[in-house]
Amino acid sequence: MASPKKLKILFVTSEVVPFVKTGGLADVSSALPQKLQELGHEVRIVLPKYGAVDERRFKIHEVVRLKDLTTTIGKKEVTFSLRSSFLVGSKARVQIYFLDNHEYFGSRHSLYSDQQTGKEFKDNDERFILLSKSVFELVKKLGWVPDIIHCNDWQTGLIPIYKKVLYDDDELLKNVKTLLTIHNINIQGVFPKTSFQKTGLPEEFNNDKELLLNGKLNMLHAGLKYADAISTVSETYAKELCKIPEASAGLRDDLCKRKKDFFGIVNGIDPLVWNPEKDKKIHKKFTVKNLEKKFVNKEFIEEKFGFDYDENIPLIGMISRLDDNKGFDLLKKAFKELMQLDLRLVILGTGDKKYQKFFEDAAMKYSDKFACYIGFDDDIAHQIEAGADMFLMPSKYEPCGLNQMYSLVYGTIPIVRETGGLADTVENYNPSTKKGNGIVFKKYDEKELIKTIKKALALYKDKKAWERLMKTGMKSNFTWLKSAKNYVNVYKKILS
Ligand code: GLC
C-alpha cells in the first residue's frame, strides 16, 4: 500500500515543554511535533494532566465527546476524560490532549515519583496502562485515525501490544502502525509479574517468551518487541546499544533482533526556545556581534550562585540528572583535584541521593568555587547556558544530549566525552587546523576528565582562539528540519 503524502501522527509522551518537564524528552516532544506539522503532516499529542500542569495558563478545556470515558485496569473500572489545548509555536499549532484522571494524575504534582520520599509511585503500572489504553479510546471517539502512533519511552511501551492484540482486526484501527523511540533505556517501567493482570492482555502473553522479561512486566521491553519499528535519538547511540552489552541495560537481545527496524535519528533544538538573541529568560540577550554581553550574563549567574564575580576565572556549567550514566561518578572522583584549579563550577539538577548529598556538602566546603541548585528550574537552566564559559558533560552514555547543542549556540564551549549524541554533535578542537567546536575526551576515566578540563582552562587563556571557538558554536545549525524529515522517512517505511 502506498503511504499518503500527508501523514497523521499521534505523538504519545509523558512530558512536553512548556507544560511539564523533567528531562530532554519534554523538549523533543514539543519541538518534533511542531516541525512535523510545519512539514505539512497532521500531528496530535497525548500527555497526562499531572497536578503540575497549569490548567488556566494553558487554557485547557473540556471536549464534550471525550468526557467521562471508561476503561478497565485489571478488574477496576476507571473513568477519565481527554481535555484539549494547543501547543503554539511560531508556525505550527499542534493539538494536544490531556489525559485527565484525578486519582492517577491530577492529584499529584510530580510526574513519576513522590517528591517527599523520592520513591516511585507504587501505582505507576496502573497510571501508564491508563495512558496507553486511553489513546485507543481517544481515536475511536474522535474517529480521527492516525497512520502512526509515535510512542516514547517505557511510559508508552504497552501501546504497540494493545494495538496488535486488541485492534489488529478492528476495521477502524487495523492499519495503524507504531514507532517507539528510546530516550532513556535505563528506566524501563519494570513491575512484578502480578501487574500483568492489570494490563487486561490475554494470559498467553504472561510469560518470558511473550511479554515478560525475567519473569517481570517490563514495559520498555514490551514496546521494543511489538512496535512496528524502534528508534533512538542519535546514530552513534543506536550503534552503541547493539555493540556494548552494558549500554543496553539488559535489552540488547530486543535490539539486536530488530536491527532491520531500528533507527538512530539525532535530536535537533528549538530555535525559538534556545536562542541567545531572543531568549527572555536570560539577563541580557546577545549575538556573535556583541559577545561582551555574554559576560553580563556571566556576572549575573555568578552573583546568583553567590560568587564574587571575576571575568577571568572560567565558569563551568552543568545541567543534568545526577546519576552514574551522566558521568557523576567520574566527577565525584575528580572533584577534589578540580577544586584546586582556577575555575568555578555550578550544577543544576536532581537525581541520585548520594550525589545530591555529595554536592550539597561540597558547596559548603568549596563555597568560593562551587555551587549547586538541587532541583530543576528552567529559567536558571537558560541563565547557566548564557553565562557559563564552558559546559561539562562527561557522560558514560548519552542517547543524544541537548545541552551540548544549547551550549554551542550560546557560545558556551562544551567539554564532553565521546559517546552517543555527544560524539555526533561535538568535534574536538584541533589547534593546528582550527577545526572543531568543543573539547572532547574518549576514555571514561577521572584522570582523563581532569586532563581535559586542564586543557580547556589553558585554551581559555588564549582569548583569540577561544573567541573563535565561541563564534563557531554560535553559528551552528541544529534545526529539527533534517531530523523531522528522517522521522517521516521512517514512518513511511513502516507504512509501506
Ligand atoms: C534523554 C536522554 C538525552 C536525550 C533526551 C531527549 O533525556 O538522556 O540524551 O537528549 O532524552 O531525547
Short mmCIF file of C-alpha atoms and ligand atoms in Angstrom, two decimals:
data_model
loop_
_atom_site.label_atom_id
_atom_site.label_comp_id
_atom_site.label_asym_id
_atom_site.label_seq_id
_atom_site.Cartn_x
_atom_site.Cartn_y
_atom_site.Cartn_z
CA MET A 1 0.00 0.00 0.00
CA ALA A 2 1.43 3.39 -0.95
CA SER A 3 1.63 5.66 2.05
CA PRO A 4 -0.17 9.00 1.88
CA LYS A 5 1.90 12.13 1.41
CA LYS A 6 0.38 13.87 4.36
CA LEU A 7 0.58 11.68 7.42
CA LYS A 8 -1.49 11.67 10.56
CA ILE A 9 0.70 11.17 13.59
CA LEU A 10 -0.40 10.68 17.17
CA PHE A 11 2.54 11.50 19.42
CA VAL A 12 2.22 9.97 22.89
CA THR A 13 4.57 11.12 25.61
CA SER A 14 4.84 11.66 29.35
CA GLU A 15 6.35 15.17 29.19
CA VAL A 16 6.07 18.20 26.90
CA VAL A 17 7.59 21.70 27.21
CA PRO A 18 6.15 24.14 28.32
CA PHE A 19 3.56 22.08 30.23
CA VAL A 20 5.83 19.74 32.22
CA LYS A 21 9.48 18.80 32.04
CA THR A 22 11.90 16.61 33.93
CA GLY A 23 14.31 15.95 31.07
CA GLY A 24 15.14 16.21 27.39
CA LEU A 25 12.14 14.11 26.38
CA ALA A 26 9.98 17.15 27.09
CA ASP A 27 11.96 19.35 24.66
CA VAL A 28 11.80 16.74 21.93
CA SER A 29 8.07 16.16 22.49
CA SER A 30 7.46 19.82 21.90
CA ALA A 31 9.80 20.62 19.02
CA LEU A 32 9.43 17.50 16.88
CA PRO A 33 5.61 17.52 16.61
CA GLN A 34 5.74 21.21 15.67
CA LYS A 35 8.32 20.61 12.97
CA LEU A 36 6.37 17.63 11.56
CA GLN A 37 3.27 19.77 11.39
CA GLU A 38 5.22 22.55 9.69
CA LEU A 39 6.23 20.00 7.09
CA GLY A 40 2.56 19.52 6.30
CA HIS A 41 1.69 16.49 8.42
CA GLU A 42 -1.10 16.43 10.93
CA VAL A 43 0.15 15.81 14.44
CA ARG A 44 -1.70 15.50 17.72
CA ILE A 45 -0.16 14.86 21.12
CA VAL A 46 -1.39 12.92 24.17
CA LEU A 47 0.04 13.83 27.60
CA PRO A 48 -1.16 13.10 31.15
CA LYS A 49 -2.51 16.09 33.03
CA TYR A 50 -0.42 15.96 36.19
CA GLY A 51 -1.13 18.33 39.03
CA ALA A 52 1.83 20.39 37.85
CA VAL A 53 0.15 21.28 34.55
CA ASP A 54 -1.29 24.77 34.81
CA GLU A 55 -4.84 24.47 33.51
CA ARG A 56 -5.62 28.17 33.35
CA ARG A 57 -2.36 29.35 31.89
CA PHE A 58 -2.63 26.85 29.06
CA LYS A 59 -6.37 27.25 28.51
CA ILE A 60 -7.07 23.55 28.79
CA HIS A 61 -10.71 22.96 28.03
CA GLU A 62 -13.25 20.21 28.06
CA VAL A 63 -14.25 18.30 24.95
CA VAL A 64 -17.80 17.00 25.33
CA ARG A 65 -17.21 13.91 23.23
CA LEU A 66 -14.14 13.00 25.25
CA LYS A 67 -15.66 13.41 28.69
CA ASP A 68 -16.14 10.57 31.18
CA LEU A 69 -14.77 7.75 29.06
CA THR A 70 -14.21 4.44 30.76
CA THR A 71 -11.73 1.62 30.59
CA THR A 72 -10.58 -1.15 32.90
CA ILE A 73 -7.32 -1.67 34.70
CA GLY A 74 -7.46 -5.27 35.86
CA LYS A 75 -10.88 -5.55 37.40
CA LYS A 76 -11.11 -1.90 38.24
CA GLU A 77 -13.28 0.36 36.14
CA VAL A 78 -11.61 3.71 35.57
CA THR A 79 -13.21 6.91 34.31
CA PHE A 80 -11.13 9.53 32.55
CA SER A 81 -11.52 12.46 30.21
CA LEU A 82 -9.36 13.88 27.49
CA ARG A 83 -9.20 17.63 27.54
CA SER A 84 -7.73 19.78 24.88
CA SER A 85 -5.40 22.67 24.24
CA PHE A 86 -2.79 23.75 21.72
CA LEU A 87 0.94 23.75 21.65
CA VAL A 88 1.62 27.05 19.98
CA GLY A 89 4.85 27.63 18.11
CA SER A 90 5.77 30.24 15.54
CA LYS A 91 4.38 28.46 12.53
CA ALA A 92 2.58 25.44 13.87
CA ARG A 93 -0.32 24.95 16.26
CA VAL A 94 -0.39 21.38 17.44
CA GLN A 95 -3.45 19.98 19.15
CA ILE A 96 -2.66 18.41 22.49
CA TYR A 97 -4.94 16.14 24.51
CA PHE A 98 -4.51 15.92 28.25
CA LEU A 99 -5.39 12.66 29.90
CA ASP A 100 -7.38 13.77 32.90
CA ASN A 101 -7.90 11.48 35.87
CA HIS A 102 -7.71 12.93 39.34
CA GLU A 103 -6.64 9.82 41.21
CA TYR A 104 -3.75 8.85 38.96
CA PHE A 105 -2.51 12.19 37.69
CA GLY A 106 -4.34 15.34 38.75
CA SER A 107 -3.93 14.83 42.47
CA ARG A 108 -0.13 14.57 42.25
CA HIS A 109 2.17 17.40 41.39
CA SER A 110 5.16 15.36 40.29
CA LEU A 111 5.37 13.03 37.33
CA TYR A 112 6.80 9.68 38.34
CA SER A 113 7.78 9.72 41.98
CA ASP A 114 6.82 11.11 45.33
CA GLN A 115 8.53 14.45 45.87
CA GLN A 116 8.97 13.91 49.59
CA THR A 117 10.37 10.38 49.64
CA GLY A 118 11.89 10.31 46.15
CA LYS A 119 10.31 6.87 45.69
CA GLU A 120 8.49 5.94 42.51
CA PHE A 121 4.71 5.91 42.79
CA LYS A 122 3.53 2.40 43.62
CA ASP A 123 0.80 2.51 41.00
CA ASN A 124 2.97 3.64 38.08
CA ASP A 125 1.94 0.43 36.31
CA GLU A 126 -1.73 1.43 36.51
CA ARG A 127 -1.04 5.04 35.63
CA PHE A 128 0.74 4.21 32.40
CA ILE A 129 -1.55 1.34 31.47
CA LEU A 130 -4.23 4.01 31.60
CA LEU A 131 -2.21 6.33 29.36
CA SER A 132 -1.67 3.54 26.83
CA LYS A 133 -5.30 2.46 26.79
CA SER A 134 -6.67 5.99 26.66
CA VAL A 135 -5.01 6.54 23.31
CA PHE A 136 -7.26 3.99 21.61
CA GLU A 137 -10.39 5.34 23.29
CA LEU A 138 -9.42 8.79 22.04
CA VAL A 139 -9.03 7.61 18.47
CA LYS A 140 -12.30 5.69 18.50
CA LYS A 141 -14.27 8.58 19.95
CA LEU A 142 -12.77 11.16 17.60
CA GLY A 143 -12.90 8.98 14.52
CA TRP A 144 -9.51 10.58 13.75
CA VAL A 145 -7.35 7.62 12.85
CA PRO A 146 -3.60 8.19 12.83
CA ASP A 147 -1.29 6.47 10.35
CA ILE A 148 1.33 6.27 13.06
CA ILE A 149 1.28 6.26 16.82
CA HIS A 150 4.69 7.57 17.84
CA CYS A 151 5.44 6.25 21.34
CA ASN A 152 8.21 7.49 23.62
CA ASP A 153 10.00 5.58 26.40
CA TRP A 154 8.54 2.98 28.77
CA GLN A 155 5.51 5.03 29.74
CA THR A 156 4.02 4.30 26.33
CA GLY A 157 5.55 0.84 25.91
CA LEU A 158 2.29 -1.10 26.02
CA ILE A 159 0.68 0.78 23.15
CA PRO A 160 2.16 -1.45 20.41
CA ILE A 161 0.93 -4.66 22.00
CA TYR A 162 -2.52 -3.23 22.68
CA LYS A 163 -2.66 -2.33 19.01
CA LYS A 164 -1.63 -5.82 17.91
CA VAL A 165 -3.73 -7.82 20.31
CA LEU A 166 -6.86 -5.75 20.59
CA TYR A 167 -7.12 -3.83 17.34
CA ASP A 168 -5.47 -5.77 14.52
CA ASP A 169 -8.91 -6.97 13.43
CA ASP A 170 -10.66 -3.70 14.09
CA GLU A 171 -11.94 -2.10 10.87
CA LEU A 172 -11.11 1.41 12.04
CA LEU A 173 -7.73 0.79 13.61
CA LYS A 174 -6.19 -2.17 11.86
CA ASN A 175 -3.84 -0.16 9.63
CA VAL A 176 -2.39 1.98 12.41
CA LYS A 177 1.37 1.43 12.85
CA THR A 178 3.57 2.11 15.84
CA LEU A 179 7.07 3.53 16.34
CA LEU A 180 8.74 3.51 19.75
CA THR A 181 11.58 5.95 20.42
CA ILE A 182 14.05 5.26 23.22
CA HIS A 183 15.22 8.35 25.06
CA ASN A 184 16.27 6.56 28.21
CA ILE A 185 16.93 2.84 28.19
CA ASN A 186 17.84 2.68 31.85
CA ILE A 187 14.38 3.36 33.12
CA GLN A 188 12.23 0.56 31.75
CA GLY A 189 9.00 0.50 33.74
CA VAL A 190 9.58 -2.80 35.49
CA PHE A 191 6.75 -4.23 37.62
CA PRO A 192 6.09 -7.57 39.37
CA LYS A 193 4.51 -10.40 37.43
CA THR A 194 1.22 -9.73 39.23
CA SER A 195 0.98 -6.42 37.35
CA PHE A 196 0.37 -8.38 34.17
CA GLN A 197 -3.24 -8.94 35.24
CA LYS A 198 -3.78 -5.21 35.28
CA THR A 199 -2.95 -4.91 31.58
CA GLY A 200 -6.03 -6.89 30.58
CA LEU A 201 -3.99 -8.71 27.93
CA PRO A 202 -4.67 -12.41 27.25
CA GLU A 203 -2.96 -14.89 29.57
CA GLU A 204 -0.98 -16.41 26.69
CA PHE A 205 1.26 -13.32 26.83
CA ASN A 206 2.02 -13.76 30.51
CA ASN A 207 5.42 -15.42 30.06
CA ASP A 208 9.01 -14.68 29.09
CA LYS A 209 8.50 -15.83 25.53
CA GLU A 210 5.97 -13.09 25.00
CA LEU A 211 5.55 -10.02 27.12
CA LEU A 212 7.57 -10.62 30.27
CA LEU A 213 11.29 -10.23 30.76
CA ASN A 214 12.98 -12.22 33.53
CA GLY A 215 9.56 -13.01 34.93
CA LYS A 216 8.53 -9.38 35.22
CA LEU A 217 6.37 -6.97 33.34
CA ASN A 218 8.84 -4.66 31.62
CA MET A 219 7.04 -2.02 29.62
CA LEU A 220 10.02 -0.86 27.58
CA HIS A 221 10.82 -4.43 26.62
CA ALA A 222 7.18 -4.87 25.57
CA GLY A 223 7.42 -1.81 23.37
CA LEU A 224 10.68 -2.90 21.73
CA LYS A 225 9.21 -6.27 20.97
CA TYR A 226 5.87 -5.30 19.49
CA ALA A 227 6.35 -1.86 17.92
CA ASP A 228 6.46 -1.88 14.12
CA ALA A 229 9.77 -0.05 14.31
CA ILE A 230 12.01 1.36 17.00
CA SER A 231 14.38 4.27 17.13
CA THR A 232 16.70 6.15 19.39
CA VAL A 233 17.98 9.69 19.42
CA SER A 234 21.37 9.53 17.69
CA GLU A 235 23.16 7.26 15.25
CA THR A 236 26.17 6.62 17.43
CA TYR A 237 23.97 5.68 20.38
CA ALA A 238 21.99 3.26 18.21
CA LYS A 239 25.28 1.56 17.31
CA GLU A 240 26.48 1.53 20.92
CA LEU A 241 23.26 -0.09 22.11
CA CYS A 242 23.88 -3.06 19.85
CA LYS A 243 27.64 -3.24 20.39
CA ILE A 244 28.20 -2.62 24.09
CA PRO A 245 26.29 -5.08 26.29
CA GLU A 246 26.32 -2.78 29.31
CA ALA A 247 24.84 0.12 27.34
CA SER A 248 21.53 -1.58 26.67
CA ALA A 249 20.76 -2.32 30.33
CA GLY A 250 19.59 -5.87 29.69
CA LEU A 251 17.66 -5.14 26.49
CA ARG A 252 20.39 -5.95 23.97
CA ASP A 253 18.58 -9.01 22.63
CA ASP A 254 15.47 -6.96 21.98
CA LEU A 255 17.50 -4.50 19.95
CA CYS A 256 19.71 -6.94 18.09
CA LYS A 257 16.73 -8.95 16.96
CA ARG A 258 15.27 -5.83 15.43
CA LYS A 259 18.36 -4.41 13.75
CA LYS A 260 16.48 -4.01 10.48
CA ASP A 261 13.77 -1.87 12.07
CA PHE A 262 16.00 0.06 14.45
CA PHE A 263 16.91 3.62 13.51
CA GLY A 264 19.08 6.35 15.03
CA ILE A 265 17.90 9.92 14.44
CA VAL A 266 19.66 12.75 16.21
CA ASN A 267 17.56 15.37 18.00
CA GLY A 268 17.54 18.98 16.96
CA ILE A 269 16.93 22.03 19.09
CA ASP A 270 14.11 24.54 19.05
CA PRO A 271 15.50 27.90 17.93
CA LEU A 272 12.51 29.71 19.41
CA VAL A 273 13.28 28.44 22.87
CA TRP A 274 17.07 28.23 22.73
CA ASN A 275 18.40 31.32 21.06
CA PRO A 276 20.53 33.93 22.88
CA GLU A 277 19.24 36.63 20.53
CA LYS A 278 15.65 36.15 21.63
CA ASP A 279 15.78 34.39 24.99
CA LYS A 280 13.59 36.23 27.51
CA LYS A 281 14.81 34.08 30.37
CA ILE A 282 18.38 35.34 30.29
CA HIS A 283 19.65 38.56 31.82
CA LYS A 284 20.92 40.20 28.60
CA LYS A 285 20.32 38.96 25.10
CA PHE A 286 23.41 38.65 22.90
CA THR A 287 24.70 37.63 19.47
CA VAL A 288 28.07 36.97 17.84
CA LYS A 289 28.25 40.71 17.23
CA ASN A 290 28.07 41.76 20.87
CA LEU A 291 29.77 39.00 22.75
CA GLU A 292 30.64 41.37 25.61
CA LYS A 293 27.00 40.99 26.70
CA LYS A 294 27.65 37.33 27.39
CA PHE A 295 29.82 38.50 30.26
CA VAL A 296 26.95 40.47 31.73
CA ASN A 297 25.16 37.13 31.86
CA LYS A 298 28.21 35.56 33.47
CA GLU A 299 28.23 38.20 36.17
CA PHE A 300 24.51 37.73 36.73
CA ILE A 301 24.66 33.97 37.18
CA GLU A 302 27.82 34.11 39.31
CA GLU A 303 26.13 36.51 41.66
CA LYS A 304 23.01 34.40 41.72
CA PHE A 305 25.11 31.46 42.85
CA GLY A 306 26.88 33.57 45.46
CA PHE A 307 30.30 34.08 43.87
CA ASP A 308 32.24 37.34 43.73
CA TYR A 309 32.33 37.99 40.03
CA ASP A 310 35.64 37.59 38.27
CA GLU A 311 35.63 37.74 34.50
CA ASN A 312 38.97 35.97 34.17
CA ILE A 313 38.11 32.84 36.09
CA PRO A 314 36.33 30.43 33.76
CA LEU A 315 32.88 29.34 34.82
CA ILE A 316 31.85 25.76 34.02
CA GLY A 317 28.16 24.88 33.99
CA MET A 318 26.37 21.56 34.28
CA ILE A 319 22.64 20.87 33.94
CA SER A 320 21.82 17.23 34.32
CA ARG A 321 20.15 14.36 36.02
CA LEU A 322 22.60 13.38 38.73
CA ASP A 323 23.39 9.75 38.01
CA ASP A 324 26.19 7.41 37.01
CA ASN A 325 25.28 7.39 33.34
CA LYS A 326 25.77 11.13 33.14
CA GLY A 327 29.32 10.75 34.44
CA PHE A 328 28.83 11.89 38.01
CA ASP A 329 30.94 9.06 39.40
CA LEU A 330 33.88 10.46 37.42
CA LEU A 331 33.18 13.97 38.55
CA LYS A 332 32.97 12.86 42.16
CA LYS A 333 36.34 11.10 41.94
CA ALA A 334 37.92 14.09 40.20
CA PHE A 335 36.27 16.69 42.38
CA LYS A 336 38.96 17.35 44.96
CA GLU A 337 41.61 17.88 42.33
CA LEU A 338 39.33 20.05 40.21
CA MET A 339 38.74 22.28 43.20
CA GLN A 340 42.49 23.06 43.24
CA LEU A 341 42.23 24.56 39.74
CA ASP A 342 41.45 28.12 38.78
CA LEU A 343 37.80 27.63 37.87
CA ARG A 344 34.26 27.85 39.09
CA LEU A 345 31.61 25.20 38.70
CA VAL A 346 27.83 25.35 39.00
CA ILE A 347 25.46 22.40 38.81
CA LEU A 348 21.71 22.39 38.33
CA GLY A 349 19.83 19.11 38.62
CA THR A 350 18.34 16.36 40.73
CA GLY A 351 18.87 12.65 40.87
CA ASP A 352 20.68 10.09 42.97
CA LYS A 353 20.51 10.96 46.64
CA LYS A 354 24.22 10.12 47.02
CA TYR A 355 25.19 12.78 44.51
CA GLN A 356 22.77 15.34 45.86
CA LYS A 357 24.34 14.94 49.29
CA PHE A 358 27.88 14.98 47.91
CA PHE A 359 27.31 18.22 46.04
CA GLU A 360 25.45 19.90 48.85
CA ASP A 361 28.35 19.16 51.19
CA ALA A 362 30.86 20.26 48.55
CA ALA A 363 29.05 23.56 48.10
CA MET A 364 29.68 24.37 51.78
CA LYS A 365 33.27 23.24 51.69
CA TYR A 366 34.29 24.98 48.47
CA SER A 367 31.89 27.89 48.54
CA ASP A 368 34.21 30.19 46.57
CA LYS A 369 34.45 27.74 43.68
CA PHE A 370 31.43 25.52 43.63
CA ALA A 371 27.68 25.98 43.92
CA CYS A 372 24.68 23.82 43.11
CA TYR A 373 20.94 24.03 42.84
CA ILE A 374 19.36 20.69 43.61
CA GLY A 375 16.10 20.80 41.72
CA PHE A 376 15.02 21.92 38.32
CA ASP A 377 14.37 25.46 37.22
CA ASP A 378 14.07 26.29 33.56
CA ASP A 379 14.98 29.96 33.98
CA ILE A 380 18.21 29.07 35.77
CA ALA A 381 18.95 26.49 33.07
CA HIS A 382 18.81 29.21 30.43
CA GLN A 383 20.85 31.56 32.58
CA ILE A 384 23.59 28.97 33.08
CA GLU A 385 23.77 28.33 29.35
CA ALA A 386 24.03 32.06 28.74
CA GLY A 387 26.54 32.89 31.48
CA ALA A 388 28.92 29.95 31.64
CA ASP A 389 32.14 29.84 29.63
CA MET A 390 32.17 26.06 29.39
CA PHE A 391 29.64 23.31 29.77
CA LEU A 392 30.59 19.89 31.08
CA MET A 393 29.00 16.57 30.02
CA PRO A 394 31.29 13.68 30.99
CA SER A 395 28.55 11.12 30.24
CA LYS A 396 29.18 7.42 30.28
CA TYR A 397 26.28 7.08 27.88
CA GLU A 398 24.31 9.85 26.23
CA PRO A 399 21.46 8.92 23.88
CA CYS A 400 21.56 12.38 22.35
CA GLY A 401 22.06 15.14 24.86
CA LEU A 402 20.61 18.54 24.17
CA ASN A 403 22.59 20.79 26.46
CA GLN A 404 25.76 20.49 24.40
CA MET A 405 23.80 21.92 21.46
CA TYR A 406 22.22 24.64 23.61
CA SER A 407 25.72 25.45 24.87
CA LEU A 408 27.18 25.74 21.40
CA VAL A 409 24.60 28.26 20.23
CA TYR A 410 25.09 30.27 23.45
CA GLY A 411 28.85 30.48 22.90
CA THR A 412 29.49 28.16 25.84
CA ILE A 413 32.16 25.65 24.91
CA PRO A 414 31.12 22.03 25.56
CA ILE A 415 33.56 19.66 27.24
CA VAL A 416 32.18 16.21 26.54
CA ARG A 417 33.00 12.55 26.47
CA GLU A 418 32.85 10.99 23.05
CA THR A 419 29.71 8.89 23.31
CA GLY A 420 26.23 8.69 21.74
CA GLY A 421 24.81 12.00 20.56
CA LEU A 422 27.76 13.89 22.05
CA ALA A 423 30.01 12.15 19.52
CA ASP A 424 27.58 13.14 16.76
CA THR A 425 27.38 16.82 17.62
CA VAL A 426 30.71 17.89 19.21
CA GLU A 427 34.01 17.73 17.37
CA ASN A 428 37.27 18.08 19.25
CA TYR A 429 39.06 21.37 18.61
CA ASN A 430 42.32 20.96 16.77
CA PRO A 431 44.63 23.95 17.39
CA SER A 432 46.65 23.42 14.22
CA THR A 433 43.75 23.13 11.77
CA LYS A 434 41.39 25.27 13.92
CA LYS A 435 38.67 22.77 13.19
CA GLY A 436 36.22 21.56 15.82
CA ASN A 437 33.64 23.14 18.10
CA GLY A 438 34.38 21.78 21.57
CA ILE A 439 36.69 19.76 23.76
CA VAL A 440 36.30 16.02 23.68
CA PHE A 441 37.77 13.10 25.64
CA LYS A 442 37.45 9.42 24.94
CA LYS A 443 38.36 7.23 27.85
CA TYR A 444 35.84 7.05 30.69
CA ASP A 445 38.32 7.80 33.42
CA GLU A 446 38.65 10.57 36.01
CA LYS A 447 42.28 11.29 35.08
CA GLU A 448 41.18 11.90 31.51
CA LEU A 449 38.46 14.19 32.78
CA ILE A 450 40.93 16.26 34.82
CA LYS A 451 43.40 16.39 31.93
CA THR A 452 40.68 17.56 29.55
CA ILE A 453 39.45 20.27 31.88
CA LYS A 454 43.03 21.49 32.28
CA LYS A 455 43.30 21.62 28.51
CA ALA A 456 40.15 23.70 28.35
CA LEU A 457 41.44 26.09 31.02
CA ALA A 458 44.67 26.58 29.07
CA LEU A 459 42.81 27.26 25.85
CA TYR A 460 40.58 29.75 27.65
CA LYS A 461 43.66 31.90 28.26
CA ASP A 462 44.18 32.21 24.51
CA LYS A 463 41.49 34.84 24.10
CA LYS A 464 41.61 34.88 20.31
CA ALA A 465 41.32 31.15 19.87
CA TRP A 466 38.57 30.97 22.49
CA GLU A 467 36.53 33.67 20.84
CA ARG A 468 36.84 31.93 17.51
CA LEU A 469 35.61 28.75 19.10
CA MET A 470 32.66 30.55 20.66
CA LYS A 471 31.69 32.04 17.34
CA THR A 472 31.94 28.71 15.56
CA GLY A 473 29.48 27.24 18.03
CA MET A 474 27.09 30.16 17.86
CA LYS A 475 26.84 29.81 14.12
CA SER A 476 25.92 26.14 14.21
CA ASN A 477 22.64 24.96 12.86
CA PHE A 478 20.88 22.25 14.82
CA THR A 479 17.44 22.68 13.34
CA TRP A 480 14.88 19.93 13.58
CA LEU A 481 14.24 20.07 9.86
CA LYS A 482 16.58 17.31 8.82
CA SER A 483 15.68 15.04 11.72
CA ALA A 484 11.95 15.57 11.27
CA LYS A 485 12.36 14.55 7.64
CA ASN A 486 14.21 11.45 8.78
CA TYR A 487 11.30 10.55 11.06
CA VAL A 488 8.92 10.97 8.14
CA ASN A 489 11.07 8.56 6.13
CA VAL A 490 10.87 6.04 8.96
CA TYR A 491 7.08 6.47 9.24
CA LYS A 492 6.78 5.90 5.52
CA LYS A 493 8.99 2.85 5.65
CA ILE A 494 6.77 1.34 8.31
CA LEU A 495 3.65 2.13 6.34
CA SER A 496 4.83 0.68 3.08
C1 GLC B 1 17.02 11.64 27.47
C2 GLC B 1 18.48 11.35 27.14
C3 GLC B 1 19.14 12.50 26.39
C4 GLC B 1 18.26 12.91 25.21
C5 GLC B 1 16.83 13.19 25.67
C6 GLC B 1 15.89 13.55 24.53
O1 GLC B 1 16.94 12.63 28.45
O2 GLC B 1 19.23 11.06 28.31
O3 GLC B 1 20.40 12.13 25.93
O4 GLC B 1 18.78 14.05 24.59
O5 GLC B 1 16.31 12.06 26.32
O6 GLC B 1 15.84 12.56 23.53
#
